[in-house]
Amino acid sequence: MSNSKIKRSVVFPLIMLAYLGVMAWVGRDRLVRGEYLYYFGIIGVGLVIILLLYLSLRKKEQLQQRREQEQYGTYADEEEKEEEKEN
């Protein structure tokens, strides 16, 4: 991916965070009824899931970027690199 594009690891968690915000607004009647543990528990679990989603997508993008940066050469190139390391 180019640097000018917004990365997938940012877009999807932001969408999920917006969805969680809407669901928190819709479920505010539980907060009014005094079901604090349920209300904040659901929000907390949602935030943990969004964080894990962000971390896993970021890791996947980093691995993909590393694969794209690696340049595959011939066996002769590898031998030259090994000889340079020995010297």
PDB file of N, CA and C in Angstrom, residues 37-80:
ATOM      1  N   LEU A  37     -22.864  -2.388  35.271  1.00  0.00           N
ATOM      2  CA  LEU A  37     -21.906  -3.444  34.955  1.00  0.00           C
ATOM      3  C   LEU A  37     -22.158  -4.007  33.552  1.00  0.00           C
ATOM      4  N   TYR A  38     -23.395  -4.248  33.215  1.00  0.00           N
ATOM      5  CA  TYR A  38     -23.739  -4.764  31.887  1.00  0.00           C
ATOM      6  C   TYR A  38     -23.369  -3.762  30.799  1.00  0.00           C
ATOM      7  N   TYR A  39     -23.764  -2.521  30.988  1.00  0.00           N
ATOM      8  CA  TYR A  39     -23.546  -1.476  29.986  1.00  0.00           C
ATOM      9  C   TYR A  39     -22.049  -1.257  29.735  1.00  0.00           C
ATOM     10  N   PHE A  40     -21.303  -1.005  30.800  1.00  0.00           N
ATOM     11  CA  PHE A  40     -19.877  -0.740  30.643  1.00  0.00           C
ATOM     12  C   PHE A  40     -19.083  -2.008  30.332  1.00  0.00           C
ATOM     13  N   GLY A  41     -19.602  -3.149  30.738  1.00  0.00           N
ATOM     14  CA  GLY A  41     -18.957  -4.419  30.402  1.00  0.00           C
ATOM     15  C   GLY A  41     -18.987  -4.676  28.903  1.00  0.00           C
ATOM     16  N   ILE A  42     -20.139  -4.436  28.293  1.00  0.00           N
ATOM     17  CA  ILE A  42     -20.272  -4.611  26.845  1.00  0.00           C
ATOM     18  C   ILE A  42     -19.369  -3.626  26.103  1.00  0.00           C
ATOM     19  N   ILE A  43     -19.334  -2.390  26.567  1.00  0.00           N
ATOM     20  CA  ILE A  43     -18.461  -1.397  25.934  1.00  0.00           C
ATOM     21  C   ILE A  43     -16.993  -1.804  26.101  1.00  0.00           C
ATOM     22  N   GLY A  44     -16.622  -2.270  27.271  1.00  0.00           N
ATOM     23  CA  GLY A  44     -15.244  -2.700  27.515  1.00  0.00           C
ATOM     24  C   GLY A  44     -14.833  -3.869  26.639  1.00  0.00           C
ATOM     25  N   VAL A  45     -15.710  -4.861  26.513  1.00  0.00           N
ATOM     26  CA  VAL A  45     -15.421  -6.016  25.652  1.00  0.00           C
ATOM     27  C   VAL A  45     -15.295  -5.561  24.201  1.00  0.00           C
ATOM     28  N   GLY A  46     -16.157  -4.662  23.787  1.00  0.00           N
ATOM     29  CA  GLY A  46     -16.090  -4.131  22.425  1.00  0.00           C
ATOM     30  C   GLY A  46     -14.774  -3.408  22.166  1.00  0.00           C
ATOM     31  N   LEU A  47     -14.328  -2.610  23.133  1.00  0.00           N
ATOM     32  CA  LEU A  47     -13.062  -1.898  22.982  1.00  0.00           C
ATOM     33  C   LEU A  47     -11.877  -2.860  22.907  1.00  0.00           C
ATOM     34  N   VAL A  48     -11.913  -3.924  23.707  1.00  0.00           N
ATOM     35  CA  VAL A  48     -10.837  -4.921  23.658  1.00  0.00           C
ATOM     36  C   VAL A  48     -10.809  -5.604  22.288  1.00  0.00           C
ATOM     37  N   ILE A  49     -11.974  -5.950  21.774  1.00  0.00           N
ATOM     38  CA  ILE A  49     -12.042  -6.588  20.455  1.00  0.00           C
ATOM     39  C   ILE A  49     -11.534  -5.646  19.372  1.00  0.00           C
ATOM     40  N   ILE A  50     -11.885  -4.369  19.443  1.00  0.00           N
ATOM     41  CA  ILE A  50     -11.411  -3.393  18.464  1.00  0.00           C
ATOM     42  C   ILE A  50      -9.893  -3.239  18.557  1.00  0.00           C
ATOM     43  N   LEU A  51      -9.355  -3.217  19.757  1.00  0.00           N
ATOM     44  CA  LEU A  51      -7.905  -3.127  19.938  1.00  0.00           C
ATOM     45  C   LEU A  51      -7.201  -4.344  19.343  1.00  0.00           C
ATOM     46  N   LEU A  52      -7.735  -5.536  19.606  1.00  0.00           N
ATOM     47  CA  LEU A  52      -7.145  -6.753  19.040  1.00  0.00           C
ATOM     48  C   LEU A  52      -7.235  -6.763  17.516  1.00  0.00           C
ATOM     49  N   LEU A  53      -8.335  -6.272  16.975  1.00  0.00           N
ATOM     50  CA  LEU A  53      -8.483  -6.161  15.529  1.00  0.00           C
ATOM     51  C   LEU A  53      -7.419  -5.236  14.954  1.00  0.00           C
ATOM     52  N   TYR A  54      -7.228  -4.082  15.599  1.00  0.00           N
ATOM     53  CA  TYR A  54      -6.222  -3.133  15.139  1.00  0.00           C
ATOM     54  C   TYR A  54      -4.825  -3.754  15.164  1.00  0.00           C
ATOM     55  N   LEU A  55      -4.480  -4.406  16.260  1.00  0.00           N
ATOM     56  CA  LEU A  55      -3.148  -4.996  16.387  1.00  0.00           C
ATOM     57  C   LEU A  55      -2.912  -6.102  15.366  1.00  0.00           C
ATOM     58  N   SER A  56      -3.917  -6.941  15.151  1.00  0.00           N
ATOM     59  CA  SER A  56      -3.739  -8.033  14.190  1.00  0.00           C
ATOM     60  C   SER A  56      -3.639  -7.512  12.757  1.00  0.00           C
ATOM     61  N   LEU A  57      -4.437  -6.518  12.398  1.00  0.00           N
ATOM     62  CA  LEU A  57      -4.357  -5.947  11.054  1.00  0.00           C
ATOM     63  C   LEU A  57      -3.032  -5.217  10.842  1.00  0.00           C
ATOM     64  N   ARG A  58      -2.558  -4.535  11.885  1.00  0.00           N
ATOM     65  CA  ARG A  58      -1.274  -3.842  11.767  1.00  0.00           C
ATOM     66  C   ARG A  58      -0.130  -4.826  11.582  1.00  0.00           C
ATOM     67  N   LYS A  59      -0.178  -5.924  12.329  1.00  0.00           N
ATOM     68  CA  LYS A  59       0.853  -6.960  12.201  1.00  0.00           C
ATOM     69  C   LYS A  59       0.828  -7.564  10.793  1.00  0.00           C
ATOM     70  N   LYS A  60      -0.367  -7.822  10.278  1.00  0.00           N
ATOM     71  CA  LYS A  60      -0.506  -8.378   8.935  1.00  0.00           C
ATOM     72  C   LYS A  60       0.062  -7.425   7.884  1.00  0.00           C
ATOM     73  N   GLU A  61      -0.214  -6.123   8.040  1.00  0.00           N
ATOM     74  CA  GLU A  61       0.332  -5.139   7.104  1.00  0.00           C
ATOM     75  C   GLU A  61       1.851  -5.063   7.195  1.00  0.00           C
ATOM     76  N   GLN A  62       2.396  -5.161   8.397  1.00  0.00           N
ATOM     77  CA  GLN A  62       3.854  -5.127   8.550  1.00  0.00           C
ATOM     78  C   GLN A  62       4.500  -6.334   7.891  1.00  0.00           C
ATOM     79  N   LEU A  63       3.913  -7.503   8.052  1.00  0.00           N
ATOM     80  CA  LEU A  63       4.450  -8.702   7.415  1.00  0.00           C
ATOM     81  C   LEU A  63       4.370  -8.593   5.893  1.00  0.00           C
ATOM     82  N   GLN A  64       3.267  -8.061   5.385  1.00  0.00           N
ATOM     83  CA  GLN A  64       3.114  -7.884   3.951  1.00  0.00           C
ATOM     84  C   GLN A  64       4.140  -6.880   3.426  1.00  0.00           C
ATOM     85  N   GLN A  65       4.363  -5.818   4.160  1.00  0.00           N
ATOM     86  CA  GLN A  65       5.338  -4.812   3.740  1.00  0.00           C
ATOM     87  C   GLN A  65       6.750  -5.408   3.737  1.00  0.00           C
ATOM     88  N   ARG A  66       7.074  -6.233   4.740  1.00  0.00           N
ATOM     89  CA  ARG A  66       8.379  -6.880   4.777  1.00  0.00           C
ATOM     90  C   ARG A  66       8.573  -7.809   3.581  1.00  0.00           C
ATOM     91  N   ARG A  67       7.509  -8.562   3.237  1.00  0.00           N
ATOM     92  CA  ARG A  67       7.588  -9.444   2.079  1.00  0.00           C
ATOM     93  C   ARG A  67       7.800  -8.671   0.785  1.00  0.00           C
ATOM     94  N   GLU A  68       7.145  -7.526   0.659  1.00  0.00           N
ATOM     95  CA  GLU A  68       7.288  -6.714  -0.548  1.00  0.00           C
ATOM     96  C   GLU A  68       8.682  -6.099  -0.653  1.00  0.00           C
ATOM     97  N   GLN A  69       9.306  -5.798   0.484  1.00  0.00           N
ATOM     98  CA  GLN A  69      10.619  -5.173   0.472  1.00  0.00           C
ATOM     99  C   GLN A  69      11.734  -6.172   0.197  1.00  0.00           C
ATOM    100  N   GLU A  70      11.513  -7.425   0.509  1.00  0.00           N
ATOM    101  CA  GLU A  70      12.543  -8.429   0.269  1.00  0.00           C
ATOM    102  C   GLU A  70      12.711  -8.606  -1.233  1.00  0.00           C
ATOM    103  N   GLN A  71      13.955  -8.654  -1.638  1.00  0.00           N
ATOM    104  CA  GLN A  71      14.238  -8.862  -3.050  1.00  0.00           C
ATOM    105  C   GLN A  71      14.880 -10.231  -3.192  1.00  0.00           C
ATOM    106  N   TYR A  72      14.294 -11.032  -4.012  1.00  0.00           N
ATOM    107  CA  TYR A  72      14.795 -12.374  -4.210  1.00  0.00           C
ATOM    108  C   TYR A  72      15.827 -12.355  -5.326  1.00  0.00           C
ATOM    109  N   GLY A  73      16.952 -12.973  -5.067  1.00  0.00           N
ATOM    110  CA  GLY A  73      18.012 -13.020  -6.058  1.00  0.00           C
ATOM    111  C   GLY A  73      18.361 -14.454  -6.396  1.00  0.00           C
ATOM    112  N   THR A  74      19.519 -14.615  -7.001  1.00  0.00           N
ATOM    113  CA  THR A  74      19.980 -15.945  -7.386  1.00  0.00           C
ATOM    114  C   THR A  74      20.817 -16.528  -6.267  1.00  0.00           C
ATOM    115  N   TYR A  75      21.167 -17.797  -6.414  1.00  0.00           N
ATOM    116  CA  TYR A  75      22.027 -18.437  -5.432  1.00  0.00           C
ATOM    117  C   TYR A  75      23.410 -17.795  -5.421  1.00  0.00           C
ATOM    118  N   ALA A  76      23.857 -17.312  -6.569  1.00  0.00           N
ATOM    119  CA  ALA A  76      25.155 -16.637  -6.641  1.00  0.00           C
ATOM    120  C   ALA A  76      25.144 -15.372  -5.780  1.00  0.00           C
ATOM    121  N   ASP A  77      24.037 -14.664  -5.793  1.00  0.00           N
ATOM    122  CA  ASP A  77      23.918 -13.469  -4.957  1.00  0.00           C
ATOM    123  C   ASP A  77      24.009 -13.842  -3.483  1.00  0.00           C
ATOM    124  N   GLU A  78      23.372 -14.931  -3.109  1.00  0.00           N
ATOM    125  CA  GLU A  78      23.400 -15.375  -1.720  1.00  0.00           C
ATOM    126  C   GLU A  78      24.804 -15.778  -1.306  1.00  0.00           C
ATOM    127  N   GLU A  79      25.526 -16.431  -2.206  1.00  0.00           N
ATOM    128  CA  GLU A  79      26.901 -16.818  -1.902  1.00  0.00           C
ATOM    129  C   GLU A  79      27.776 -15.591  -1.709  1.00  0.00           C
ATOM    130  N   GLU A  80      27.577 -14.558  -2.528  1.00  0.00           N
ATOM    131  CA  GLU A  80      28.343 -13.326  -2.386  1.00  0.00           C
ATOM    132  C   GLU A  80      28.064 -12.675  -1.037  1.00  0.00           C
TER     133      GLU A  80
END
